[in-house]
PDB file of C-alpha atoms in Angstrom:
ATOM      1  CA  VAL A   2      26.242 199.231 215.543  1.00 87.00           C
ATOM      2  CA  GLN A   3      29.868 198.398 216.237  1.00 92.00           C
ATOM      3  CA  LEU A   4      31.316 195.056 215.153  1.00 95.00           C
ATOM      4  CA  GLN A   5      34.541 193.672 216.596  1.00 95.00           C
ATOM      5  CA  ALA A   6      36.032 190.649 214.847  1.00 96.00           C
ATOM      6  CA  SER A   7      38.692 188.342 216.252  1.00 97.00           C
ATOM      7  CA  GLY A   8      40.201 184.904 215.766  1.00 98.00           C
ATOM      8  CA  GLY A   9      42.277 185.329 212.640  1.00 97.00           C
ATOM      9  CA  GLY A  10      45.783 183.957 212.342  1.00 98.00           C
ATOM     10  CA  LEU A  11      48.151 181.665 210.484  1.00 98.00           C
ATOM     11  CA  VAL A  12      47.133 178.071 209.841  1.00 98.00           C
ATOM     12  CA  GLN A  13      48.339 175.279 207.597  1.00 98.00           C
ATOM     13  CA  ALA A  14      46.242 174.058 204.707  1.00 98.00           C
ATOM     14  CA  GLY A  15      43.724 171.513 205.928  1.00 98.00           C
ATOM     15  CA  GLY A  16      43.540 173.121 209.337  1.00 98.00           C
ATOM     16  CA  SER A  17      40.753 174.982 211.123  1.00 98.00           C
ATOM     17  CA  LEU A  18      40.087 178.405 212.590  1.00 98.00           C
ATOM     18  CA  ARG A  19      37.109 179.940 214.335  1.00 98.00           C
ATOM     19  CA  LEU A  20      36.329 183.602 213.862  1.00 98.00           C
ATOM     20  CA  SER A  21      34.157 185.569 216.269  1.00 98.00           C
ATOM     21  CA  CYS A  22      32.454 188.923 215.908  1.00 97.00           C
ATOM     22  CA  ALA A  23      30.817 190.757 218.804  1.00 95.00           C
ATOM     23  CA  ALA A  24      28.170 193.372 218.058  1.00 92.00           C
ATOM     24  CA  SER A  25      27.549 196.315 220.338  1.00 89.00           C
ATOM     25  CA  GLY A  26      25.717 199.599 220.317  1.00 86.00           C
ATOM     26  CA  ARG A  27      22.245 199.763 218.781  1.00 77.00           C
ATOM     27  CA  THR A  28      21.751 196.102 217.999  1.00 68.00           C
ATOM     28  CA  PHE A  29      18.219 195.387 216.824  1.00 74.00           C
ATOM     29  CA  SER A  30      16.418 192.094 217.011  1.00 82.00           C
ATOM     30  CA  GLY A  31      15.789 190.617 213.606  1.00 85.00           C
ATOM     31  CA  ASN A  32      19.185 191.572 212.259  1.00 91.00           C
ATOM     32  CA  VAL A  33      21.179 189.421 209.871  1.00 95.00           C
ATOM     33  CA  LEU A  34      24.872 188.873 210.608  1.00 96.00           C
ATOM     34  CA  GLY A  35      27.459 187.668 208.179  1.00 97.00           C
ATOM     35  CA  TRP A  36      31.003 187.506 206.920  1.00 98.00           C
ATOM     36  CA  PHE A  37      32.757 188.821 203.826  1.00 98.00           C
ATOM     37  CA  ARG A  38      36.398 188.509 202.824  1.00 98.00           C
ATOM     38  CA  GLN A  39      38.908 190.310 200.667  1.00 98.00           C
ATOM     39  CA  ALA A  40      41.987 188.601 199.300  1.00 97.00           C
ATOM     40  CA  PRO A  41      45.044 190.593 198.170  1.00 93.00           C
ATOM     41  CA  GLY A  42      44.362 192.258 194.836  1.00 95.00           C
ATOM     42  CA  LYS A  43      40.751 191.099 194.729  1.00 97.00           C
ATOM     43  CA  GLU A  44      37.361 192.598 195.462  1.00 97.00           C
ATOM     44  CA  ARG A  45      35.531 191.957 198.700  1.00 97.00           C
ATOM     45  CA  GLU A  46      33.269 188.912 198.411  1.00 97.00           C
ATOM     46  CA  PHE A  47      30.457 187.344 200.377  1.00 98.00           C
ATOM     47  CA  VAL A  48      31.240 184.323 202.553  1.00 98.00           C
ATOM     48  CA  ALA A  49      28.240 183.503 204.745  1.00 98.00           C
ATOM     49  CA  ALA A  50      25.235 185.011 206.533  1.00 98.00           C
ATOM     50  CA  ILE A  51      22.749 183.916 209.180  1.00 97.00           C
ATOM     51  CA  SER A  52      19.277 185.040 210.180  1.00 96.00           C
ATOM     52  CA  TRP A  53      18.315 186.301 213.628  1.00 94.00           C
ATOM     53  CA  SER A  54      16.851 182.953 214.656  1.00 94.00           C
ATOM     54  CA  GLY A  55      19.703 180.987 213.143  1.00 95.00           C
ATOM     55  CA  SER A  56      17.275 178.880 211.145  1.00 96.00           C
ATOM     56  CA  SER A  57      18.305 180.360 207.812  1.00 97.00           C
ATOM     57  CA  THR A  58      21.838 180.553 206.458  1.00 98.00           C
ATOM     58  CA  SER A  59      23.509 181.361 203.157  1.00 97.00           C
ATOM     59  CA  TYR A  60      26.996 180.426 201.963  1.00 98.00           C
ATOM     60  CA  ALA A  61      29.208 181.217 199.010  1.00 98.00           C
ATOM     61  CA  ASP A  62      29.711 178.170 196.812  1.00 98.00           C
ATOM     62  CA  SER A  63      33.446 178.278 197.484  1.00 98.00           C
ATOM     63  CA  VAL A  64      32.988 177.600 201.220  1.00 98.00           C
ATOM     64  CA  LYS A  65      29.926 175.327 201.315  1.00 98.00           C
ATOM     65  CA  GLY A  66      30.616 172.159 203.261  1.00 98.00           C
ATOM     66  CA  ARG A  67      33.760 173.613 204.850  1.00 98.00           C
ATOM     67  CA  PHE A  68      32.585 176.710 206.731  1.00 98.00           C
ATOM     68  CA  THR A  69      29.763 176.941 209.286  1.00 98.00           C
ATOM     69  CA  ILE A  70      28.193 180.166 210.499  1.00 98.00           C
ATOM     70  CA  SER A  71      26.392 180.368 213.837  1.00 98.00           C
ATOM     71  CA  ARG A  72      25.299 182.994 216.341  1.00 97.00           C
ATOM     72  CA  ASP A  73      24.616 183.508 220.024  1.00 96.00           C
ATOM     73  CA  ASN A  74      22.074 186.300 220.462  1.00 94.00           C
ATOM     74  CA  ALA A  75      22.571 186.410 224.233  1.00 93.00           C
ATOM     75  CA  LYS A  76      26.152 187.446 223.531  1.00 93.00           C
ATOM     76  CA  ASN A  77      25.378 189.419 220.343  1.00 93.00           C
ATOM     77  CA  THR A  78      28.070 187.366 218.675  1.00 96.00           C
ATOM     78  CA  VAL A  79      28.394 185.632 215.324  1.00 97.00           C
ATOM     79  CA  TYR A  80      30.913 182.876 214.631  1.00 98.00           C
ATOM     80  CA  LEU A  81      32.507 181.423 211.532  1.00 98.00           C
ATOM     81  CA  GLN A  82      33.948 177.941 211.920  1.00 98.00           C
ATOM     82  CA  MET A  83      36.370 177.340 209.062  1.00 98.00           C
ATOM     83  CA  ASP A  84      37.504 173.770 208.413  1.00 98.00           C
ATOM     84  CA  SER A  85      39.572 172.171 205.651  1.00 98.00           C
ATOM     85  CA  LEU A  86      41.160 175.518 204.945  1.00 98.00           C
ATOM     86  CA  LYS A  87      42.832 176.113 201.610  1.00 98.00           C
ATOM     87  CA  ALA A  88      45.483 178.588 200.519  1.00 97.00           C
ATOM     88  CA  GLU A  89      42.813 180.411 198.511  1.00 97.00           C
ATOM     89  CA  ASP A  90      40.929 181.142 201.736  1.00 98.00           C
ATOM     90  CA  THR A  91      43.705 183.580 202.674  1.00 98.00           C
ATOM     91  CA  ALA A  92      42.071 186.982 203.082  1.00 98.00           C
ATOM     92  CA  VAL A  93      41.015 189.670 205.486  1.00 98.00           C
ATOM     93  CA  TYR A  94      37.655 188.572 206.887  1.00 98.00           C
ATOM     94  CA  TYR A  95      35.068 191.218 207.753  1.00 98.00           C
ATOM     95  CA  CYS A  96      31.942 190.730 209.812  1.00 97.00           C
ATOM     96  CA  ALA A  97      28.862 192.619 208.750  1.00 96.00           C
ATOM     97  CA  ALA A  98      25.305 193.341 209.847  1.00 95.00           C
ATOM     98  CA  LYS A  99      22.016 194.094 208.137  1.00 93.00           C
ATOM     99  CA  LEU A 100      19.205 195.551 210.202  1.00 89.00           C
ATOM    100  CA  ARG A 101      16.589 193.442 208.434  1.00 86.00           C
ATOM    101  CA  GLY A 102      16.049 191.032 205.574  1.00 87.00           C
ATOM    102  CA  SER A 103      17.198 187.511 204.871  1.00 92.00           C
ATOM    103  CA  PRO A 104      20.697 186.043 204.732  1.00 93.00           C
ATOM    104  CA  SER A 105      22.225 186.911 201.383  1.00 92.00           C
ATOM    105  CA  SER A 106      25.215 188.435 199.670  1.00 90.00           C
ATOM    106  CA  ASN A 107      23.542 191.853 199.540  1.00 91.00           C
ATOM    107  CA  ALA A 108      25.571 194.736 200.883  1.00 88.00           C
ATOM    108  CA  PRO A 109      25.195 195.081 204.658  1.00 93.00           C
ATOM    109  CA  ASP A 110      24.328 198.187 206.648  1.00 93.00           C
ATOM    110  CA  TYR A 111      27.365 197.983 208.909  1.00 95.00           C
ATOM    111  CA  TRP A 112      30.919 196.688 208.601  1.00 96.00           C
ATOM    112  CA  GLY A 113      33.337 195.601 211.270  1.00 95.00           C
ATOM    113  CA  GLN A 114      37.080 195.845 211.106  1.00 92.00           C
ATOM    114  CA  GLY A 115      38.801 192.918 209.459  1.00 94.00           C
ATOM    115  CA  THR A 116      40.775 190.038 210.847  1.00 97.00           C
ATOM    116  CA  LEU A 117      43.515 188.451 208.750  1.00 98.00           C
ATOM    117  CA  VAL A 118      43.437 184.737 207.964  1.00 98.00           C
ATOM    118  CA  THR A 119      46.540 183.301 206.332  1.00 98.00           C
ATOM    119  CA  VAL A 120      46.556 179.696 205.118  1.00 98.00           C
ATOM    120  CA  SER A 121      49.957 178.299 204.270  1.00 97.00           C
ATOM    121  CA  SER A 122      50.216 175.563 201.671  1.00 90.00           C
TER     122      SER A 122
END
């Protein structure tokens, strides 16, 4: 499975960005897609995940109510809509895939390359 993330950039605090991640290769139905992030000098942390059907999602407490994860299985793409961005959201965002299971912060089976999000205060 290859994961290609895009949509990062520079935004002012309070603004919005939408990240996209396209999956290719051996994509299996039933997979869970998600996002993690890594801020400078910090460990990588879970952000959000979504089930194959889209009916189940999981979010880190720090982004609940501000970020929304969604997916389009016809396009093998997962999205992360980020609203009310804060300076502390600045990080490299990585998309990730698990072949099975439920949306959670558990380590995925595959990682994509990161896309940098910078929020200026």
